[in-house]
Structure formats: structure tokens, C-alpha cells
Coordinates of C-alpha atoms in Angstrom, one line a residue:
Chain A
M1 CA -21.1 25.5 0.7
T2 CA -22.2 21.9 0.4
L3 CA -19.2 19.6 0.2
V4 CA -20.8 16.2 0.0
A5 CA -23.9 14.6 -1.5
P6 CA -26.5 13.2 0.9
V7 CA -27.2 9.5 0.2
P8 CA -24.3 6.9 0.2
V9 CA -24.5 3.6 -1.6
Q10 CA -23.0 0.3 -0.4
V11 CA -19.7 -0.4 -2.3
V12 CA -19.2 -4.0 -3.2
D13 CA -17.4 -3.8 -6.5
R14 CA -16.0 -1.5 -9.2
R15 CA -19.5 -0.5 -10.4
S16 CA -20.8 0.5 -7.1
A17 CA -17.5 2.2 -6.2
R18 CA -17.8 4.2 -9.4
A19 CA -21.3 5.2 -8.5
F20 CA -20.3 6.2 -5.0
V21 CA -17.3 8.3 -6.2
D22 CA -19.3 10.0 -9.0
A23 CA -22.0 11.0 -6.4
H24 CA -20.0 11.8 -3.4
V25 CA -16.4 12.6 -4.4
V26 CA -15.9 13.9 -8.0
P27 CA -18.1 17.0 -7.6
Y28 CA -16.3 18.1 -4.4
A29 CA -12.7 16.9 -4.7
D30 CA -11.4 20.3 -5.9
A31 CA -13.0 21.9 -2.9
Y32 CA -11.4 19.4 -0.6
D33 CA -8.1 20.2 -2.3
R34 CA -8.6 23.9 -1.6
I35 CA -9.7 23.6 2.0
G36 CA -6.9 21.0 2.7
R37 CA -9.1 18.4 4.3
V38 CA -11.7 15.7 3.6
P39 CA -14.9 16.7 5.5
E40 CA -16.2 14.6 8.3
D41 CA -19.5 14.0 6.4
L42 CA -17.6 12.3 3.6
L43 CA -15.6 10.2 6.1
R44 CA -19.0 9.0 7.5
H45 CA -20.3 8.3 4.0
V46 CA -17.2 6.2 3.3
A47 CA -18.0 4.3 6.5
A48 CA -21.7 3.9 5.6
A49 CA -20.6 2.5 2.2
G50 CA -18.4 -0.1 3.8
L51 CA -15.3 1.3 2.2
W52 CA -12.8 1.6 5.0
A53 CA -11.7 -2.1 5.3
P54 CA -14.0 -4.3 3.2
F55 CA -11.2 -6.9 2.8
L56 CA -11.4 -7.8 6.5
P57 CA -13.2 -11.1 7.2
P58 CA -16.8 -11.0 8.3
E59 CA -15.8 -12.1 11.8
S60 CA -13.7 -8.9 12.1
G61 CA -16.5 -6.7 10.7
G62 CA -15.4 -6.7 7.1
A63 CA -17.0 -8.1 3.9
G64 CA -14.2 -10.5 2.9
M65 CA -13.6 -8.6 -0.3
D66 CA -10.9 -10.1 -2.5
L67 CA -7.8 -7.9 -3.2
V68 CA -8.5 -7.8 -7.0
T69 CA -11.8 -6.1 -6.2
L70 CA -10.1 -3.9 -3.6
G71 CA -7.7 -2.7 -6.2
E72 CA -10.6 -1.8 -8.5
V73 CA -12.3 0.1 -5.7
H74 CA -9.2 2.0 -4.8
E75 CA -8.7 2.9 -8.5
E76 CA -12.2 4.3 -8.6
V77 CA -11.6 6.4 -5.4
G78 CA -8.3 7.5 -6.8
R79 CA -10.0 8.6 -10.0
G80 CA -12.1 10.9 -7.9
C81 CA -9.8 12.2 -5.2
S82 CA -6.2 11.1 -4.5
S83 CA -6.4 12.6 -1.0
L84 CA -9.4 10.4 0.0
R85 CA -7.6 7.4 -1.7
S86 CA -4.5 8.2 0.4
L87 CA -6.6 8.1 3.6
L88 CA -8.0 4.7 2.5
T89 CA -4.5 3.5 1.7
V90 CA -3.0 4.1 5.2
H91 CA -6.1 2.9 6.9
T92 CA -5.9 -0.3 4.8
M93 CA -2.3 -0.8 5.8
V94 CA -3.2 -0.6 9.5
A95 CA -6.3 -2.8 9.3
W96 CA -4.5 -5.4 7.2
T97 CA -1.5 -5.5 9.6
V98 CA -3.7 -5.9 12.6
Q99 CA -5.6 -8.8 10.9
R100 CA -2.4 -10.4 9.5
W101 CA -0.1 -10.1 12.5
G102 CA -2.2 -9.3 15.4
T103 CA -3.0 -11.6 18.3
P104 CA -6.7 -12.7 18.7
E105 CA -6.9 -10.1 21.5
Q106 CA -5.4 -7.3 19.3
R107 CA -7.8 -8.2 16.5
A108 CA -10.8 -8.2 18.8
R109 CA -9.8 -4.8 20.2
W110 CA -9.1 -3.0 17.0
A111 CA -10.5 -4.7 13.9
P112 CA -14.2 -4.0 14.4
G113 CA -13.6 -0.2 14.7
L114 CA -11.2 -0.3 11.8
A115 CA -13.8 -2.2 9.7
A116 CA -16.6 0.2 10.6
G117 CA -14.4 3.3 10.2
T118 CA -15.1 4.4 13.8
T119 CA -11.4 4.0 14.4
L120 CA -9.2 5.5 11.6
G121 CA -5.7 4.2 11.2
A122 CA -2.5 5.9 10.0
F123 CA 1.0 4.6 9.2
C124 CA 4.0 6.1 10.9
L125 CA 7.3 5.1 9.3
S126 CA 9.0 8.3 7.9
E127 CA 10.8 10.6 10.1
P128 CA 12.5 14.0 9.7
G129 CA 15.7 12.2 8.9
A130 CA 14.4 8.9 7.5
G131 CA 12.1 7.9 4.7
S132 CA 11.5 4.2 4.0
D133 CA 15.1 3.5 5.1
T134 CA 14.4 1.6 8.3
S135 CA 18.1 1.6 9.2
A136 CA 17.8 5.4 9.8
I137 CA 14.8 5.2 12.1
A138 CA 15.6 7.2 15.3
T139 CA 12.2 6.7 17.2
T140 CA 12.8 4.3 20.0
A141 CA 10.7 1.8 21.9
V142 CA 12.3 0.8 25.2
E143 CA 11.0 -2.3 26.9
G144 CA 10.4 -2.0 30.7
G145 CA 7.8 -2.3 33.4
G146 CA 6.0 -5.0 31.4
G147 CA 5.4 -2.8 28.4
W148 CA 7.1 -0.2 26.2
V149 CA 8.1 3.5 26.3
L150 CA 8.0 5.3 22.9
D151 CA 10.0 8.4 22.1
G152 CA 10.5 10.1 18.7
V153 CA 9.0 12.0 15.9
K154 CA 7.3 10.7 12.7
K155 CA 6.7 12.9 9.7
W156 CA 4.5 13.0 6.6
T157 CA 1.9 10.8 8.3
T158 CA -1.0 10.7 5.9
G159 CA -4.3 11.1 7.8
G160 CA -2.3 11.9 10.9
Q161 CA -4.5 14.9 11.7
R162 CA -7.6 12.7 11.9
A163 CA -6.4 9.2 12.7
D164 CA -7.3 7.5 16.0
L165 CA -4.7 4.7 15.8
F166 CA -1.1 4.9 14.7
L167 CA 1.0 2.0 13.4
V168 CA 4.4 3.1 14.5
F169 CA 7.7 1.6 13.6
A170 CA 10.4 2.1 16.2
R171 CA 13.8 0.9 17.1
T172 CA 14.0 -1.6 19.9
A173 CA 17.0 -3.1 21.7
A174 CA 17.0 -6.0 19.2
S175 CA 15.8 -4.5 15.9
I176 CA 12.7 -2.7 14.7
G177 CA 9.2 -3.2 16.1
A178 CA 5.7 -2.3 14.9
F179 CA 3.5 -0.8 17.6
L180 CA -0.2 0.1 17.8
V181 CA -0.5 3.5 19.5
P182 CA -3.8 5.2 20.3
R183 CA -3.9 8.9 19.5
S184 CA -5.4 9.3 23.0
A185 CA -2.3 8.0 24.7
P186 CA -0.6 10.6 26.9
G187 CA 2.5 12.0 25.2
V188 CA 1.2 11.8 21.7
R189 CA 1.2 15.2 19.9
V190 CA -0.2 15.9 16.5
T191 CA 1.0 18.8 14.4
P192 CA -0.7 19.4 11.0
I193 CA 1.4 19.7 7.9
E194 CA -0.3 21.9 5.4
D195 CA 0.2 23.5 2.0
M196 CA 1.8 20.5 0.3
L197 CA 2.3 20.1 -3.4
G198 CA -0.3 17.3 -3.9
T199 CA -2.8 15.2 -2.0
R200 CA -3.5 18.4 -0.2
A201 CA -6.6 17.1 1.6
S202 CA -4.9 14.0 3.0
M203 CA -4.5 15.7 6.4
L204 CA -0.8 15.1 6.8
A205 CA 0.7 15.5 10.2
E206 CA 3.9 15.3 12.2
I207 CA 3.4 13.0 15.2
S208 CA 5.5 13.3 18.3
F209 CA 5.8 10.6 20.9
D210 CA 7.2 11.9 24.1
G211 CA 7.6 9.2 26.7
V212 CA 4.4 7.4 25.6
V213 CA 3.8 4.5 27.9
L214 CA 2.4 1.4 26.1
G215 CA 1.3 -2.0 27.3
P216 CA 2.8 -5.2 26.1
D217 CA -0.1 -5.6 23.8
A218 CA 1.0 -2.6 21.7
L219 CA 3.6 -4.7 19.9
L220 CA 2.5 -6.5 16.7
G221 CA 4.0 -9.9 16.2
P222 CA 7.0 -11.4 18.0
S223 CA 9.7 -9.0 19.0
S224 CA 12.4 -9.9 16.4
G225 CA 14.0 -8.3 13.5
F226 CA 12.8 -11.1 11.3
T227 CA 9.2 -10.5 12.1
A228 CA 9.4 -6.7 12.1
G229 CA 10.9 -6.8 8.6
M230 CA 8.0 -8.9 7.4
V231 CA 5.4 -6.7 9.0
L232 CA 7.0 -3.7 7.3
T233 CA 7.4 -5.4 4.0
G234 CA 3.8 -6.8 4.0
T235 CA 2.4 -3.4 5.1
L236 CA 4.2 -1.4 2.5
D237 CA 3.3 -4.0 -0.1
L238 CA -0.4 -3.4 0.4
G239 CA 0.2 0.3 0.6
R240 CA 2.1 0.2 -2.7
Y241 CA -0.8 -1.8 -4.2
S242 CA -3.3 0.8 -3.2
V243 CA -1.1 3.6 -4.5
A244 CA -0.7 1.8 -7.8
A245 CA -4.5 1.5 -7.9
G246 CA -4.9 5.2 -7.2
S247 CA -2.4 6.0 -9.9
V248 CA -4.4 4.0 -12.4
G249 CA -7.4 6.1 -11.3
I250 CA -5.4 9.3 -12.0
V251 CA -4.6 8.1 -15.5
Q252 CA -8.3 7.3 -16.1
A253 CA -9.4 10.7 -14.7
C254 CA -6.9 12.4 -17.0
L255 CA -8.3 10.5 -19.9
E256 CA -11.9 11.3 -19.1
A257 CA -11.3 15.0 -18.4
S258 CA -9.1 15.3 -21.5
A259 CA -11.5 13.5 -23.9
A260 CA -14.4 15.6 -22.6
Y261 CA -12.5 18.8 -23.1
A262 CA -11.1 17.9 -26.5
A263 CA -14.6 17.1 -27.7
C264 CA -16.0 20.5 -26.8
R265 CA -13.1 22.9 -27.2
R266 CA -12.7 24.1 -30.8
V267 CA -9.7 25.5 -32.6
G268 CA -9.8 26.7 -36.1
G269 CA -13.4 25.7 -36.3
R270 CA -12.7 22.0 -35.4
P271 CA -12.9 20.2 -32.1
L272 CA -9.5 19.6 -30.5
A273 CA -10.3 15.9 -30.6
E274 CA -9.8 15.9 -34.4
L275 CA -6.2 17.1 -34.2
P276 CA -3.7 14.3 -34.6
L277 CA -1.4 15.5 -31.8
I278 CA -4.3 15.5 -29.4
Q279 CA -5.4 12.1 -30.6
A280 CA -1.9 10.8 -29.9
K281 CA -2.1 12.0 -26.3
L282 CA -5.5 10.5 -25.8
S283 CA -4.6 7.1 -27.3
D284 CA -1.5 6.9 -25.1
M285 CA -3.8 7.6 -22.1
V286 CA -6.1 4.8 -23.2
T287 CA -3.4 2.2 -23.7
D288 CA -1.5 3.1 -20.5
A289 CA -4.7 3.0 -18.4
R290 CA -5.4 -0.5 -19.7
A291 CA -1.8 -1.7 -19.3
A292 CA -1.5 -0.3 -15.7
R293 CA -4.9 -1.8 -14.8
L294 CA -3.8 -5.2 -16.0
L295 CA -0.5 -5.0 -14.0
L296 CA -2.6 -4.1 -11.0
A297 CA -5.0 -6.9 -11.5
E298 CA -2.1 -9.4 -11.8
A299 CA -0.6 -8.2 -8.6
G300 CA -4.1 -8.5 -6.9
R301 CA -4.7 -12.0 -8.3
L302 CA -1.3 -13.1 -6.9
K303 CA -2.2 -11.6 -3.5
D304 CA -5.5 -13.5 -3.5
A305 CA -3.6 -16.7 -4.3
G306 CA -1.1 -16.1 -1.5
D307 CA 1.7 -16.2 -4.2
A308 CA 5.0 -14.7 -3.2
G309 CA 5.3 -13.3 -6.8
T310 CA 2.8 -10.6 -5.8
I311 CA 5.5 -8.5 -4.1
M312 CA 7.5 -7.9 -7.3
A313 CA 4.3 -7.7 -9.3
T314 CA 3.1 -4.9 -7.1
W315 CA 6.4 -3.0 -7.4
I316 CA 6.1 -3.2 -11.1
A317 CA 2.4 -2.2 -11.1
K318 CA 3.2 0.8 -8.9
Y319 CA 6.2 1.9 -10.9
F320 CA 4.3 1.7 -14.2
A321 CA 1.1 3.3 -13.0
S322 CA 2.7 6.2 -11.0
T323 CA 5.0 7.2 -13.9
A324 CA 2.1 6.9 -16.3
A325 CA 0.0 9.1 -14.0
V326 CA 2.7 11.8 -14.0
R327 CA 3.1 11.6 -17.8
H328 CA -0.6 11.8 -18.6
A329 CA -1.4 14.4 -16.0
A330 CA 1.2 16.6 -17.6
E331 CA -0.5 15.9 -21.0
A332 CA -3.9 16.5 -19.6
V333 CA -2.8 20.0 -18.5
Q334 CA -1.3 20.5 -21.9
I335 CA -4.5 19.6 -23.7
H336 CA -6.5 22.0 -21.5
G337 CA -4.0 24.9 -22.2
A338 CA -4.4 27.8 -19.8
N339 CA -7.6 26.3 -18.5
G340 CA -5.5 23.3 -17.3
C341 CA -3.5 25.7 -15.1
S342 CA -6.6 27.2 -13.6
P343 CA -8.8 26.0 -10.7
D344 CA -11.7 25.7 -13.1
Y345 CA -10.7 22.2 -14.2
P346 CA -9.5 19.3 -12.2
V347 CA -6.4 18.5 -14.2
A348 CA -4.1 20.8 -12.3
R349 CA -5.0 18.8 -9.2
F350 CA -4.3 15.5 -11.0
Y351 CA -0.9 16.9 -12.1
R352 CA 0.1 17.8 -8.5
D353 CA -1.3 14.6 -7.0
A354 CA 0.4 12.4 -9.6
K355 CA 3.8 13.6 -8.7
V356 CA 3.3 12.4 -5.1
M357 CA 2.6 8.9 -6.4
E358 CA 6.2 8.7 -7.7
I359 CA 7.5 9.3 -4.2
I360 CA 5.3 7.6 -1.7
E361 CA 5.5 3.9 -0.7
G362 CA 8.9 3.5 -2.3
S363 CA 10.3 6.2 -4.5
N364 CA 10.7 5.4 -8.2
E365 CA 14.4 5.2 -7.8
I366 CA 14.0 2.4 -5.1
Q367 CA 11.5 0.7 -7.4
R368 CA 13.9 0.6 -10.3
I369 CA 16.7 -0.7 -8.2
T370 CA 14.4 -3.5 -6.9
I371 CA 13.0 -4.4 -10.3
A372 CA 16.4 -4.4 -11.9
G373 CA 17.7 -6.6 -9.2
Q374 CA 15.0 -9.1 -10.0
A375 CA 15.8 -8.9 -13.7
E376 CA 19.5 -9.6 -12.9
R377 CA 18.6 -12.6 -10.9
E378 CA 16.3 -14.0 -13.5
T379 CA 18.8 -13.6 -16.3
T380 CA 21.6 -15.3 -14.4
R381 CA 19.6 -18.4 -13.6
Chain B
M1 CA 9.0 -40.9 -10.3
S2 CA 9.0 -39.6 -6.8
H3 CA 7.7 -36.2 -5.7
P4 CA 10.3 -33.7 -4.5
T5 CA 10.5 -33.4 -0.8
A6 CA 9.5 -30.3 1.1
Q7 CA 13.2 -29.6 1.6
E8 CA 13.9 -29.9 -2.1
Q9 CA 11.0 -27.7 -3.1
I10 CA 12.2 -25.0 -0.6
L11 CA 15.7 -25.3 -1.9
D12 CA 14.6 -24.9 -5.5
F13 CA 12.8 -21.7 -4.5
V14 CA 15.8 -20.2 -2.7
R15 CA 18.2 -21.2 -5.5
G16 CA 15.8 -19.7 -8.1
R17 CA 16.0 -16.4 -6.3
Y18 CA 19.7 -16.4 -5.8
P19 CA 21.2 -18.4 -8.7
Q20 CA 24.6 -16.9 -8.2
A21 CA 25.0 -18.5 -4.8
E22 CA 25.8 -22.1 -4.1
I23 CA 23.2 -23.2 -1.5
D24 CA 22.7 -26.6 0.0
A25 CA 20.1 -27.7 2.5
A26 CA 22.2 -26.9 5.5
Q27 CA 23.4 -23.5 4.3
D28 CA 22.4 -20.6 6.5
I29 CA 20.9 -18.3 3.8
F30 CA 20.8 -15.3 6.1
A31 CA 24.6 -15.7 6.7
L32 CA 25.2 -15.2 3.0
G33 CA 24.5 -11.5 3.4
F34 CA 22.1 -10.9 0.5
V35 CA 18.8 -11.9 2.1
N36 CA 16.6 -8.9 2.8
S37 CA 13.1 -8.4 4.4
L38 CA 11.5 -8.5 1.0
F39 CA 12.9 -12.0 0.4
A40 CA 12.0 -13.1 3.9
M41 CA 8.4 -12.1 3.2
E42 CA 8.5 -14.0 -0.1
L43 CA 9.9 -17.0 1.6
V44 CA 7.1 -17.1 4.2
M45 CA 4.4 -16.7 1.5
H46 CA 6.0 -19.4 -0.6
V47 CA 6.1 -21.9 2.3
E48 CA 2.5 -21.1 3.3
K49 CA 1.2 -21.4 -0.3
T50 CA 3.3 -24.4 -1.4
F51 CA 2.5 -26.6 1.6
G52 CA -0.9 -25.2 2.5
V53 CA 0.0 -24.1 6.0
T54 CA -0.4 -21.0 8.1
I55 CA 2.7 -20.1 10.0
P56 CA 1.6 -18.8 13.4
N57 CA 3.3 -15.7 14.9
E58 CA 5.2 -17.8 17.5
E59 CA 6.9 -19.8 14.7
L60 CA 8.0 -16.6 12.9
R61 CA 11.6 -16.9 14.2
I62 CA 14.6 -16.5 12.0
D63 CA 16.0 -19.9 13.2
N64 CA 13.0 -21.5 11.5
F65 CA 14.1 -20.0 8.1
R66 CA 17.8 -20.1 8.2
T67 CA 18.2 -23.3 6.2
A68 CA 16.0 -25.4 3.9
T69 CA 16.3 -28.2 6.5
A70 CA 14.9 -25.9 9.2
M71 CA 12.1 -24.8 6.9
A72 CA 11.2 -28.4 6.1
G73 CA 11.2 -29.1 9.8
L74 CA 8.8 -26.2 10.3
V75 CA 6.5 -27.5 7.6
A76 CA 6.6 -31.0 9.2
R77 CA 5.5 -29.5 12.5
L78 CA 2.7 -27.5 11.0
S79 CA 1.5 -30.2 8.5
P80 CA 2.9 -33.6 9.2
T81 CA 1.0 -35.2 6.2
V82 CA 2.5 -32.8 3.7
A83 CA 6.0 -33.2 5.0
A84 CA 5.9 -37.0 5.0
A85 CA 4.7 -37.1 1.4

């Protein structure tokens, strides 16, 4: 069974990303979902297309892609396969963090491989007893002997089965620290997590760190709670931006699949597309796709401008896009009827993947609390 | 009409985020109890964008961000021309 097409194209913008995804991802994404992994051939194609970390500057091996364009690229990948987009998301988080907070030595060591995709990154925050609540982190990093010793367990690590470099958040004597941990370090153990509801090919893993000895250069940024909080906030912000983009992609995928199906499927001698109730569903997909895309573009524009408003703009974009993805994936299944519940059409996958978007990189409940807090501040000025 | 100083611009930003608090230039905003890591990130981004500076890792210490006065001092060290304007 062939799971990838043979000739990759260089991705530099939305148009080329769409071409890449249509050729290399869309025809095979359901198969990836069923086998529970993204094949190595596709990972190599992603690298050949320059997709892993194109936002890195040229001196680090990237293409200096702006973040508005990166959002468009991640939307296109998300349109094709949320599992692949998830791998891109966590890799993006690690690569950006190394570039933003790393020392020149750390950047020189890790950035070229991250840019080329020869080193794949994964983000380790969640634990069996802690989600994005850093106050509950139990993994420890103890300073000593000129370096650090890492102990603990991270769970739900996207790409963990395949990643070469883990960005691990751990409790230090003073606060929380962010550490770069090679998979090859003695004491690192990777246990696959399979049979998830959605993003089933994203190669989730539980990562155990058992007395992992790290050098002083494993720590990103100065050892202080102030810095660690910013590293985490900045990293999650970019992850949230990518998830928002992927959610827009899911809405677009639902629209394209549903419109195509409604045009062909006939009921009572007429195409489904002529029924007003179906038209209402399709029109809501069109408007929400555009609205979510605009929110994403605004967040990206603010990122490119270095504007602090991007953090809230990204929360809003992710909240809107992920809830829209769930809503429209459910409607896409509804439009397809029994076919939508079958493996013969991609909408069942969209439906399962969309639900994950409401949970990762800040649950919708946390997002609402944060967005409402902003509204309260603005109205009491 | 004179331009606002770096300290005044920073204070405006902080007051805009927390209008319910009475904050002066010497107030330790982290001691107020409502500053979180999200705001800390926004603060760093605001300072970098407003004054056209890049804050190096070694300056990312909480003491540099406790007060508007401390932040203005940081800006002065990183970009003396801006701070003097």
C-alpha cells in the first residue's frame, strides 16, 4: 500500500502549501489515521519541502517566513491531516523556543537540525496529574554537579514516539525551568499511547525521565520563575496559534467535503445542495471559515509586529476556530448521513480530530476565563 | 507639548491592563498579586516594541520589571537615546 506521493514541492506560501498537501497528504490521511502514525516517507517530504521550521532565520537554517504566512501554511496542513499538523505544531514550539530563548551555543547546536527536520522536537508539559496547570507539575530538575538531574513522567506528548529532542518543563528549587533533553539521553524512556479519539496518527507517547543527567546547557533562559513563565507562555502562545490555524483548516475541509458531497448526492431527485437546510449548514461553514481565518491573520500580524496584543488575539482565534471546527465537523457528518459515519469519507476523522482542538493548548474553559478577564478589564477602564 | 517619558508610557500600559489598581511608578506590580506569566510576557513584548529594544536573557530578571521606574531604567541601559528623549 502506497502511503505517500513521490515528488515534494517547496512550500513558501499558502498556494504551495495547498499543492503540497493535496499531493502528499489529503489522499493518504485516512490511512495514517487507521495505522496510527505518519510514515517516515512523509516526514522526509515535509523536510524536503522546508515545512518543519520555515520561520527560523536563514542563519539558523530557516527561510525567515513571517508568522501570518506560517499560519496559512499550518491551516493548509490542518485541512489535510490534523495529525501531521500536530507534529508541526510541537516541532514549531520547540524550534521557536530555542531561537527565542536559547543561547548562541544552544541555537548553534539545535536550530539547524530543527530547521532541516533531521531533529524533530516535542513539547513535554502535561503529566498524569497535571495538564497546563504548571503549579501541579511533579517532574523535578535538581541542580548539582554542574548540571541537572531530571526525574518524572510526562504524558500526552504529541510526536513523542518519534521526536529526537524534548522540551521539558520541570520543577526546580526556585520555580519551573524549561530543559532541552535529547531522546538519546540515558534514563529517557518512551512509551507509545495509542487508540486515542482523534489525531490518531500524531504518535503520542508517555515520556519517563529516570535520573536523566543533563549538562548546564540543557536549561533554556536564566533560571528564574519570571523567565520560565515567559518561556512557557510564549511557547504555548505559538502552539495555540498553530492549533487555531489547524482548526481553520478543519472547518475548510468540512466545507469542501460537504459541498462536494451535497452536489453529488441526490434525494427526491434533487441534489442535497438544493435543500435549504443543507444550504444553511454550508453557508455557516463558509462564514465561520472566513471569520476564523481573519482572527488568525490578525493574531499573526500582531506577532510579526511584536505587539503584545497578539497573545489575547491568539486566545480568541483559537477559541473561535476550535469551537467552529467541532460545530462544523458535526454538521459535515450530518450532511453525509450514514456515509459520514463510515471510513469511506474523511468527515468522521474531521469530527474526531476537531474535538481534540477544544482541549489542547488551553482548554476552551481556560480560554473563556482568560478572554472574559480581558473583557472585564477593558470595561472597567 | 512634551513626549511622555519611558516611565510614563510603561505606567500607561500597566494601568491600562489593571485599571482597578492604583499604581504609581514605584509600585511593585508583582506584589499586587494579580500579575501572571501571561501579563509578564505582554510586558516584555510591550517594552521591546515600544522602545525598539531587545531584552537579552541576562536582563530577564523580575527585579527589572517590578516597577515602572525599574523598567524605564532597563530601557535606559538598553537604549540610552530612547530613554533620554
